[in-house]
CSV table of C-alpha atoms and ligand atoms in Angstrom, one decimal:
chain,number,residue,atom,x,y,z
A,1,UNK,CA,104.1,117.6,94.5
A,2,UNK,CA,105.5,116.2,97.8
A,3,UNK,CA,106.5,112.5,98.1
A,4,UNK,CA,104.5,110.4,100.6
A,5,UNK,CA,105.0,106.8,101.6
A,6,UNK,CA,102.2,104.4,100.5
A,7,UNK,CA,102.9,101.0,102.2
A,8,UNK,CA,100.2,99.3,100.0
A,9,UNK,CA,102.4,100.2,97.0
A,10,UNK,CA,105.7,99.6,98.8
A,11,UNK,CA,107.0,102.9,97.6
A,12,UNK,CA,106.8,106.7,97.8
A,13,UNK,CA,104.3,108.4,95.5
A,14,UNK,CA,103.4,112.0,94.6
A,15,UNK,CA,100.5,113.6,96.5
A,16,UNK,CA,99.3,117.1,96.8
A,17,UNK,CA,100.1,117.5,100.6
A,18,UNK,CA,103.1,116.3,102.7
A,19,UNK,CA,102.6,113.4,105.0
A,20,UNK,CA,100.5,113.9,108.1
A,21,UNK,CA,98.9,110.9,109.7
A,22,UNK,CA,96.1,110.4,112.2
A,23,UNK,CA,96.8,108.8,115.6
A,24,UNK,CA,94.3,106.1,114.8
A,25,UNK,CA,92.7,105.0,111.5
A,26,UNK,CA,89.1,104.0,110.8
A,27,UNK,CA,89.3,100.6,109.2
A,28,UNK,CA,87.3,97.5,108.5
A,29,UNK,CA,87.5,94.0,107.0
A,30,UNK,CA,84.7,92.7,104.9
A,31,UNK,CA,84.5,88.9,104.2
A,32,UNK,CA,83.0,88.8,100.7
A,33,UNK,CA,82.6,85.0,101.0
A,34,UNK,CA,79.9,85.5,103.5
A,35,UNK,CA,77.8,88.3,102.0
A,36,UNK,CA,74.3,87.3,101.0
A,37,UNK,CA,73.5,90.6,99.2
A,38,UNK,CA,70.6,91.4,101.5
A,39,UNK,CA,71.3,95.2,101.4
A,40,UNK,CA,70.5,95.5,105.2
A,41,UNK,CA,73.7,97.6,105.5
A,42,UNK,CA,72.6,99.8,102.6
A,43,UNK,CA,69.3,100.5,104.2
A,44,UNK,CA,70.8,101.0,107.7
A,45,UNK,CA,72.9,103.8,106.2
A,46,UNK,CA,70.1,105.2,104.1
A,47,UNK,CA,67.7,105.4,106.9
A,48,UNK,CA,70.3,107.1,109.2
A,49,UNK,CA,72.0,109.6,106.9
A,50,UNK,CA,70.5,110.0,103.4
A,51,UNK,CA,66.7,110.3,103.7
A,52,UNK,CA,66.5,114.1,102.9
A,53,UNK,CA,65.7,116.1,99.8
A,54,UNK,CA,68.5,116.0,97.3
A,55,UNK,CA,69.8,112.7,98.7
A,56,UNK,CA,67.3,110.5,96.9
A,57,UNK,CA,70.0,108.9,94.7
A,58,UNK,CA,72.7,108.7,97.3
A,59,UNK,CA,73.8,105.3,98.7
A,60,UNK,CA,76.8,106.0,100.9
A,61,UNK,CA,76.9,102.3,101.5
A,62,UNK,CA,76.0,100.1,98.5
A,63,UNK,CA,76.4,96.5,97.6
A,64,UNK,CA,76.9,95.7,93.9
A,65,UNK,CA,77.1,92.5,92.0
A,66,UNK,CA,80.5,91.9,90.2
A,67,UNK,CA,81.6,91.8,87.5
A,68,UNK,CA,78.7,93.8,85.8
A,69,UNK,CA,77.2,95.8,88.6
A,70,UNK,CA,78.5,99.2,89.8
A,71,UNK,CA,77.2,102.3,91.5
A,72,UNK,CA,77.8,104.5,89.7
A,73,UNK,CA,77.7,102.1,86.8
A,74,UNK,CA,81.2,101.1,85.5
A,75,UNK,CA,83.0,103.2,88.2
A,76,UNK,CA,85.9,100.7,88.4
A,77,UNK,CA,86.1,99.8,84.7
A,78,UNK,CA,86.3,103.5,83.9
A,79,UNK,CA,89.0,104.3,86.5
A,80,UNK,CA,91.1,101.3,85.4
A,81,UNK,CA,90.7,102.3,81.7
A,82,UNK,CA,91.8,105.9,82.5
A,83,UNK,CA,94.9,104.5,84.3
A,84,UNK,CA,95.7,102.1,81.5
A,85,UNK,CA,95.4,104.8,78.9
A,86,UNK,CA,97.7,107.2,80.8
A,87,UNK,CA,100.2,104.4,81.6
A,88,UNK,CA,99.8,101.5,79.2
A,89,UNK,CA,100.8,98.2,80.7
A,90,UNK,CA,101.8,99.9,83.9
A,91,UNK,CA,99.6,98.1,86.4
A,92,UNK,CA,102.1,95.5,87.4
A,93,UNK,CA,103.8,94.5,90.7
A,94,UNK,CA,107.2,93.3,91.6
A,95,UNK,CA,106.5,90.8,94.3
A,96,UNK,CA,110.2,90.0,94.8
A,97,UNK,CA,110.4,93.3,96.6
A,98,UNK,CA,108.0,92.2,99.3
A,99,UNK,CA,108.9,93.4,102.8
A,100,UNK,CA,106.6,92.5,105.8
A,101,UNK,CA,106.5,96.0,107.2
A,102,UNK,CA,107.2,98.5,104.4
A,103,UNK,CA,105.9,96.6,101.3
A,104,UNK,CA,103.7,93.6,102.3
A,105,UNK,CA,102.3,93.2,98.7
A,106,UNK,CA,105.6,94.0,96.9
A,107,UNK,CA,106.4,97.0,94.8
A,108,UNK,CA,103.8,98.6,92.5
A,109,UNK,CA,105.6,99.5,89.2
A,110,UNK,CA,103.0,101.7,87.5
A,111,UNK,CA,101.6,105.1,88.0
A,112,UNK,CA,98.9,105.9,90.6
A,113,UNK,CA,95.9,108.1,89.7
A,114,UNK,CA,97.9,111.0,91.3
A,115,UNK,CA,101.0,110.4,89.2
A,116,UNK,CA,99.0,109.9,86.0
A,117,UNK,CA,97.0,113.1,86.4
A,118,UNK,CA,97.1,115.8,83.8
A,119,UNK,CA,98.7,119.1,84.8
A,120,UNK,CA,95.3,120.6,85.3
A,121,UNK,CA,94.2,118.1,88.0
A,122,UNK,CA,95.4,116.6,91.2
A,123,UNK,CA,94.2,113.1,90.3
A,124,UNK,CA,93.1,111.3,87.2
A,125,UNK,CA,89.3,111.0,87.3
A,126,UNK,CA,86.0,111.6,85.6
A,127,UNK,CA,82.5,112.8,86.4
A,128,UNK,CA,79.8,110.0,86.1
A,129,UNK,CA,76.8,110.9,84.1
A,130,UNK,CA,73.3,111.1,85.6
A,131,UNK,CA,72.4,107.8,83.9
A,132,UNK,CA,75.3,106.1,85.6
A,133,UNK,CA,74.0,107.1,89.1
A,134,UNK,CA,70.4,106.1,88.4
A,135,UNK,CA,70.5,102.3,89.3
A,136,UNK,CA,72.3,101.4,92.5
A,137,UNK,CA,71.9,97.7,92.0
A,138,UNK,CA,71.8,97.1,88.3
A,139,UNK,CA,72.8,93.5,87.2
A,140,UNK,CA,72.0,92.2,90.6
A,141,UNK,CA,72.9,88.5,90.9
A,142,UNK,CA,73.9,88.4,87.2
A,143,UNK,CA,76.7,85.8,86.7
A,144,UNK,CA,79.1,85.6,83.8
A,145,UNK,CA,81.3,83.1,82.2
A,146,UNK,CA,85.1,83.6,82.2
A,147,UNK,CA,86.6,84.9,80.1
A,148,UNK,CA,83.6,87.3,80.0
A,149,UNK,CA,81.2,86.5,77.3
A,150,UNK,CA,77.9,88.2,77.9
A,151,UNK,CA,74.9,85.9,78.1
A,152,UNK,CA,76.9,82.6,78.0
A,153,UNK,CA,77.5,80.4,81.0
A,154,UNK,CA,79.8,77.5,81.3
A,155,UNK,CA,78.0,74.3,81.3
A,156,UNK,CA,79.8,72.5,84.1
A,157,UNK,CA,81.9,75.3,85.6
A,158,UNK,CA,80.7,75.4,89.2
A,159,UNK,CA,83.6,73.6,90.9
A,160,UNK,CA,86.4,75.0,93.0
A,161,UNK,CA,89.1,76.2,92.9
A,162,UNK,CA,87.6,78.6,90.3
A,163,UNK,CA,84.0,78.6,89.2
A,164,UNK,CA,83.7,79.3,85.5
A,165,UNK,CA,80.3,80.8,85.9
A,166,UNK,CA,80.4,83.3,88.7
A,167,UNK,CA,79.4,86.5,90.4
A,168,UNK,CA,80.0,88.0,93.8
A,169,UNK,CA,78.7,90.9,96.0
A,170,UNK,CA,81.0,93.8,96.5
A,171,UNK,CA,80.2,95.9,99.6
A,172,UNK,CA,81.3,99.5,99.3
A,173,UNK,CA,81.5,102.7,101.2
A,174,UNK,CA,84.1,105.5,101.5
A,175,UNK,CA,87.5,104.0,102.3
A,176,UNK,CA,88.5,106.9,104.5
A,177,UNK,CA,91.7,106.7,102.5
A,178,UNK,CA,95.1,107.6,103.9
A,179,UNK,CA,95.7,109.7,100.8
A,180,UNK,CA,92.2,110.7,99.8
A,181,UNK,CA,91.9,111.8,96.2
A,182,UNK,CA,88.8,113.8,97.1
A,183,UNK,CA,90.7,115.8,99.7
A,184,UNK,CA,93.6,116.4,97.2
A,185,UNK,CA,91.2,117.6,94.5
A,186,UNK,CA,89.2,120.1,96.5
A,187,UNK,CA,90.0,123.7,95.4
A,188,UNK,CA,88.3,125.1,98.6
A,189,UNK,CA,90.2,122.8,101.0
A,190,UNK,CA,86.8,121.9,102.4
A,191,UNK,CA,87.8,118.2,102.9
A,192,UNK,CA,89.8,117.1,105.9
A,193,UNK,CA,91.0,113.9,107.6
A,194,UNK,CA,90.4,113.8,111.4
A,195,UNK,CA,93.6,113.4,113.4
A,196,UNK,CA,91.9,111.3,116.0
A,197,UNK,CA,90.4,108.6,113.8
A,198,UNK,CA,91.3,109.3,110.1
A,199,UNK,CA,87.6,109.7,109.1
A,200,UNK,CA,87.5,111.9,106.0
A,201,UNK,CA,84.8,114.6,106.1
A,202,UNK,CA,83.5,117.4,103.8
A,203,UNK,CA,83.1,120.7,105.7
A,204,UNK,CA,79.5,121.6,104.6
A,205,UNK,CA,80.1,125.3,105.2
A,206,UNK,CA,83.3,125.5,103.1
A,207,UNK,CA,82.1,123.4,100.2
A,208,UNK,CA,80.8,125.3,97.1
A,209,UNK,CA,79.8,122.2,95.1
A,210,UNK,CA,82.5,122.3,92.4
A,211,UNK,CA,82.3,118.5,92.3
A,212,UNK,CA,86.1,118.1,92.1
A,213,UNK,CA,85.9,115.5,94.8
A,214,UNK,CA,83.3,113.5,92.8
A,215,UNK,CA,85.6,113.7,89.8
A,216,UNK,CA,88.8,112.7,91.6
A,217,UNK,CA,87.6,109.9,93.9
A,218,UNK,CA,88.2,106.6,92.0
A,219,UNK,CA,85.6,104.9,94.2
A,220,UNK,CA,83.0,107.6,93.5
A,221,UNK,CA,82.0,108.0,97.0
A,222,UNK,CA,81.5,111.8,97.3
A,223,UNK,CA,78.1,112.7,95.9
A,224,UNK,CA,76.6,116.0,94.8
A,225,UNK,CA,73.4,117.2,96.4
A,226,UNK,CA,71.5,119.1,93.7
A,227,UNK,CA,69.2,120.6,96.3
A,228,UNK,CA,71.7,122.1,98.7
A,229,UNK,CA,74.3,122.4,95.8
A,230,UNK,CA,77.1,121.1,97.9
A,231,UNK,CA,78.8,117.7,98.0
A,232,UNK,CA,78.4,115.0,100.7
A,233,UNK,CA,79.9,111.7,101.6
A,234,UNK,CA,80.0,108.9,104.1
A,235,UNK,CA,80.8,110.4,107.5
A,236,UNK,CA,82.0,107.0,109.0
A,237,UNK,CA,79.1,107.3,111.5
A,238,UNK,CA,81.6,109.5,113.5
A,239,UNK,CA,79.2,110.1,116.4
A,240,UNK,CA,79.1,106.3,117.0
A,241,UNK,CA,82.8,106.0,116.6
A,242,UNK,CA,83.2,108.8,119.2
A,243,UNK,CA,81.0,106.8,121.6
A,244,UNK,CA,78.2,109.3,121.5
A,245,UNK,CA,75.5,106.8,120.7
A,246,UNK,CA,73.4,106.4,123.9
A,247,UNK,CA,73.5,102.6,123.5
A,248,UNK,CA,77.2,102.2,124.2
A,249,UNK,CA,77.6,104.4,127.3
A,250,UNK,CA,80.6,106.3,125.9
A,251,UNK,CA,82.3,103.3,124.2
A,252,UNK,CA,83.2,103.5,120.5
A,253,UNK,CA,80.6,101.7,118.4
A,254,UNK,CA,80.7,100.2,114.9
A,255,UNK,CA,79.2,102.2,112.1
A,256,UNK,CA,75.6,101.5,111.3
A,257,UNK,CA,76.3,99.5,108.1
A,258,UNK,CA,78.7,97.3,110.0
A,259,UNK,CA,76.5,96.8,113.1
A,260,UNK,CA,73.5,95.9,110.9
A,261,UNK,CA,75.2,93.3,108.8
A,262,UNK,CA,73.0,90.2,108.7
A,263,UNK,CA,75.7,88.0,107.0
A,264,UNK,CA,78.2,88.8,109.8
A,265,UNK,CA,80.7,89.7,107.1
A,266,UNK,CA,82.0,93.0,108.7
A,267,UNK,CA,84.5,93.8,111.4
A,268,UNK,CA,85.0,97.5,112.1
A,269,UNK,CA,87.8,99.0,114.2
A,270,UNK,CA,90.4,101.6,114.8
A,271,UNK,CA,94.0,100.8,114.2
A,272,UNK,CA,96.8,102.8,115.9
A,273,UNK,CA,99.2,104.5,113.6
A,274,UNK,CA,102.8,105.7,114.0
A,275,UNK,CA,103.7,109.3,113.1
A,276,UNK,CA,105.2,108.0,109.8
A,277,UNK,CA,101.8,106.4,108.9
A,278,UNK,CA,102.8,102.8,109.5
A,279,UNK,CA,100.6,100.8,111.7
A,280,UNK,CA,101.6,100.3,115.3
A,281,UNK,CA,102.5,96.6,115.7
A,282,UNK,CA,99.4,95.3,117.6
A,283,UNK,CA,99.4,91.5,117.3
A,284,UNK,CA,96.2,91.0,119.3
A,285,UNK,CA,94.2,93.6,117.4
A,286,UNK,CA,91.8,91.6,115.1
A,287,UNK,CA,92.2,94.0,112.1
A,288,UNK,CA,96.0,94.0,112.5
A,289,UNK,CA,96.0,90.3,112.6
A,290,UNK,CA,93.7,89.8,109.6
A,291,UNK,CA,95.5,92.4,107.4
A,292,UNK,CA,99.1,92.5,108.5
A,293,UNK,CA,99.7,89.0,110.0
A,294,UNK,CA,97.4,86.5,108.3
A,295,UNK,CA,97.2,88.8,105.2
A,296,UNK,CA,93.8,87.3,104.4
A,297,UNK,CA,92.2,90.8,103.9
A,298,UNK,CA,93.3,93.1,101.1
A,299,UNK,CA,92.7,96.7,99.9
A,300,UNK,CA,90.4,97.4,97.0
A,301,UNK,CA,92.3,98.5,93.9
A,302,UNK,CA,95.5,99.5,95.8
A,303,UNK,CA,97.0,100.6,92.4
A,304,UNK,CA,94.8,103.7,92.5
A,305,UNK,CA,97.2,105.0,95.2
A,306,UNK,CA,94.8,106.4,97.8
A,307,UNK,CA,95.7,103.7,100.4
A,308,UNK,CA,92.1,102.7,101.2
A,309,UNK,CA,91.2,101.5,104.6
A,310,UNK,CA,88.4,99.0,103.9
A,311,UNK,CA,89.9,95.6,103.4
A,312,UNK,CA,88.3,92.5,101.8
A,313,UNK,CA,88.7,88.8,102.1
A,314,UNK,CA,88.4,87.8,98.4
A,315,UNK,CA,85.7,85.4,97.3
A,316,UNK,CA,87.4,82.1,96.8
A,317,UNK,CA,85.4,80.8,93.8
A,318,UNK,CA,86.3,83.8,91.5
A,319,UNK,CA,88.9,83.6,88.7
A,320,UNK,CA,92.2,84.7,90.2
A,321,UNK,CA,93.1,87.1,87.4
A,322,UNK,CA,90.0,89.1,88.3
A,323,UNK,CA,90.9,89.1,92.0
A,324,UNK,CA,94.5,90.1,91.3
A,325,UNK,CA,93.4,93.1,89.4
A,326,UNK,CA,90.9,94.1,92.1
A,327,UNK,CA,92.9,93.3,95.2
A,328,UNK,CA,96.5,93.2,94.1
A,329,UNK,CA,99.1,90.5,94.1
A,330,UNK,CA,98.2,89.2,97.5
A,331,UNK,CA,94.9,87.7,96.2
A,332,UNK,CA,96.1,84.1,95.6
A,333,UNK,CA,97.7,83.7,99.0
A,334,UNK,CA,94.6,85.3,100.7
A,335,UNK,CA,92.3,82.8,99.0
A,336,UNK,CA,94.6,79.9,99.9
A,337,UNK,CA,94.8,81.0,103.5
A,338,UNK,CA,91.0,81.4,103.8
A,339,UNK,CA,90.3,78.1,102.1
A,340,UNK,CA,92.2,76.2,104.9
A,341,UNK,CA,92.2,78.8,107.7
A,342,UNK,CA,94.9,78.4,110.4
A,343,UNK,CA,93.5,77.8,113.9
A,344,UNK,CA,93.9,81.4,115.0
A,345,UNK,CA,92.2,82.8,111.9
A,346,UNK,CA,89.2,80.5,112.3
A,347,UNK,CA,88.8,81.9,115.9
A,348,UNK,CA,89.2,85.5,114.9
A,349,UNK,CA,86.7,85.1,112.1
A,350,UNK,CA,84.0,84.5,114.7
A,351,UNK,CA,84.4,88.1,116.0
A,352,UNK,CA,82.7,89.5,112.9
A,353,UNK,CA,79.5,91.3,113.9
A,354,UNK,CA,79.6,89.8,117.3
A,355,UNK,CA,79.2,93.1,119.1
A,356,UNK,CA,78.1,96.6,118.2
A,357,UNK,CA,81.0,97.9,120.4
A,358,UNK,CA,84.3,98.2,118.6
A,359,UNK,CA,86.7,95.4,119.5
A,360,UNK,CA,90.3,96.5,120.2
A,361,UNK,CA,92.0,93.2,121.0
A,362,UNK,CA,91.3,89.5,121.4
A,363,UNK,CA,92.5,86.5,123.2
A,364,UNK,CA,91.9,82.8,122.5
A,365,UNK,CA,91.3,80.0,124.9
A,366,UNK,CA,92.2,76.6,123.5
A,367,UNK,CA,89.4,74.1,123.0
A,368,UNK,CA,89.2,70.4,121.9
A,369,UNK,CA,89.7,69.1,118.4
A,370,UNK,CA,86.3,68.5,116.8
A,371,UNK,CA,86.9,67.8,113.2
A,372,UNK,CA,89.6,66.6,110.8
A,373,UNK,CA,89.7,66.5,107.0
A,374,UNK,CA,91.9,67.0,104.0
A,375,UNK,CA,92.0,70.3,102.1
A,376,UNK,CA,94.0,70.6,98.9
A,377,UNK,CA,95.8,67.5,99.7
A,378,UNK,CA,96.8,68.6,103.2
A,379,UNK,CA,95.5,67.6,106.6
A,380,UNK,CA,93.3,70.2,108.2
A,381,UNK,CA,92.0,70.2,111.8
A,382,UNK,CA,89.3,72.2,113.5
A,383,UNK,CA,89.4,73.1,117.2
A,384,UNK,CA,86.5,74.4,119.3
A,385,UNK,CA,88.5,77.4,120.6
A,386,UNK,CA,86.9,80.3,122.4
A,387,UNK,CA,87.7,83.8,121.2
A,388,UNK,CA,87.2,86.7,123.5
A,389,UNK,CA,86.8,90.3,122.2
A,390,UNK,CA,88.0,93.1,124.4
A,391,UNK,CA,87.3,96.8,124.5
A,392,UNK,CA,89.9,99.6,124.6
A,393,UNK,CA,90.4,99.1,128.3
A,394,UNK,CA,90.9,95.4,128.0
A,395,UNK,CA,87.5,94.5,129.3
A,396,UNK,CA,85.6,91.5,127.8
A,397,UNK,CA,82.7,92.5,125.5
A,398,UNK,CA,82.1,89.3,123.6
A,399,UNK,CA,82.9,85.6,123.9
A,400,UNK,CA,82.3,83.0,121.1
A,401,UNK,CA,83.3,79.5,120.3
A,402,UNK,CA,84.3,78.2,116.9
A,403,UNK,CA,81.5,75.7,117.0
A,404,UNK,CA,78.2,77.4,117.2
A,405,UNK,CA,76.2,76.2,120.2
A,406,UNK,CA,73.1,74.3,119.4
A,407,UNK,CA,69.9,75.1,121.4
A,408,UNK,CA,67.2,72.5,121.5
A,409,UNK,CA,63.8,74.0,122.2
A,410,UNK,CA,62.1,72.2,125.0
A,411,UNK,CA,59.1,70.1,124.0
A,412,UNK,CA,56.6,72.3,125.8
A,413,UNK,CA,57.6,75.3,123.6
A,414,UNK,CA,57.6,73.6,120.2
A,415,UNK,CA,54.6,75.5,119.0
A,416,UNK,CA,55.1,78.7,120.8
A,417,UNK,CA,55.6,81.0,117.9
B,501,SF4,S1,87.0,106.6,99.0
B,501,SF4,FE1,86.9,108.5,97.8
B,501,SF4,S2,85.6,109.9,99.1
B,501,SF4,FE2,86.4,108.3,100.4
B,501,SF4,S3,88.3,109.1,101.3
B,501,SF4,FE3,88.9,107.9,99.5
B,501,SF4,S4,89.0,109.3,97.9
B,501,SF4,FE4,87.8,110.4,99.5
B,502,SF4,S1,74.1,93.5,105.4
B,502,SF4,FE1,76.0,92.3,105.3
B,502,SF4,S2,75.3,90.4,104.2
B,502,SF4,FE2,73.8,91.9,103.8
B,502,SF4,S3,74.4,92.9,101.9
B,502,SF4,FE3,75.3,94.1,103.6
B,502,SF4,S4,77.4,93.3,103.8
B,502,SF4,FE4,76.2,91.8,102.6
């Protein structure tokens, strides 16, 4: 197998195909701290793409309650167990090898799902059972004590920095990975990554429904259609990303799940990539800032090796060991940064779900100080800055202040609804 560079692991790894990277990459940041589990994203996707025969069980976007929930059930526990069995104790990181550009989280010591695969497969994986697919939101809002003891809750554990009785919502869709396991596993070469935006698609004409992609994807995002007998997956709402939605007059738009998000937890974008797969340094791009500069948003299970492109701001009340396993060694620093956000971060966080149009850059106009407090023993100040989101041509598409404006309804309209 050729060697490819995976910057999330800080090293080269084995992959079926040599490196070839898109000019831009579909990416997003999800702020878990804000999600209310309303499933509006899930239904926006369902009503757009998966309402046909054979798609009844498909939820290309789903929101599950951690630690128990999963769609399909136990998808991550099973993948982690497979990896652990193939490489006992291997899921460890050397953070001393951290390098801002090439290894921002340090060096992953263990084997990826590609490297731990048996000779008969391109990636270590499994096929979920029908039962595991049957309930997309099982264990909704079910908390646990930590260490996990089913059915027992800590009596007084709801205090930061770590709640001892906890749950959180995890929002999931295809990660449009840089090294997709689905693509590597397809014996028909029916899966491809688009050079213009990195969206990963299954060619419905080439696919013969062997389900190798379902087996290989650790996130279990390809799904088999028993009616058409071919596999399907999230298409990244590519017509909207291409600007073909009539609403945007040719401008790239956020995917449906992102644009519909009630909790304003999602920010969708396209990051520019260099021919070697590294990200073009783009300091004023909101995703580049959140992921590469502030490092407040992290990939989901980077140890799998697919280099996923959906990033998460970890929930700050959750035990850190759980977050480290899920988001890698950057979890502690990300929570710390989010807990007392620097001035620029607080402004950029306002851009989430502010426009259906994709934001390509931002600028900030300084505002007055409006609040001061102490967080974790340190002074923290809040400024009412204005953040301006710009489109690809640098034209303003959205403008927000850190402090939400208050509108007082005039007395004559008090009972008008
Ligand atoms: S999340 Fe799964 S289906 Fe999506 S690109 Fe990655 S490996 Fe393929
Ligand atoms: S729409 Fe937003 S807030 Fe609601 S469940 Fe989806 S991600 Fe969470």
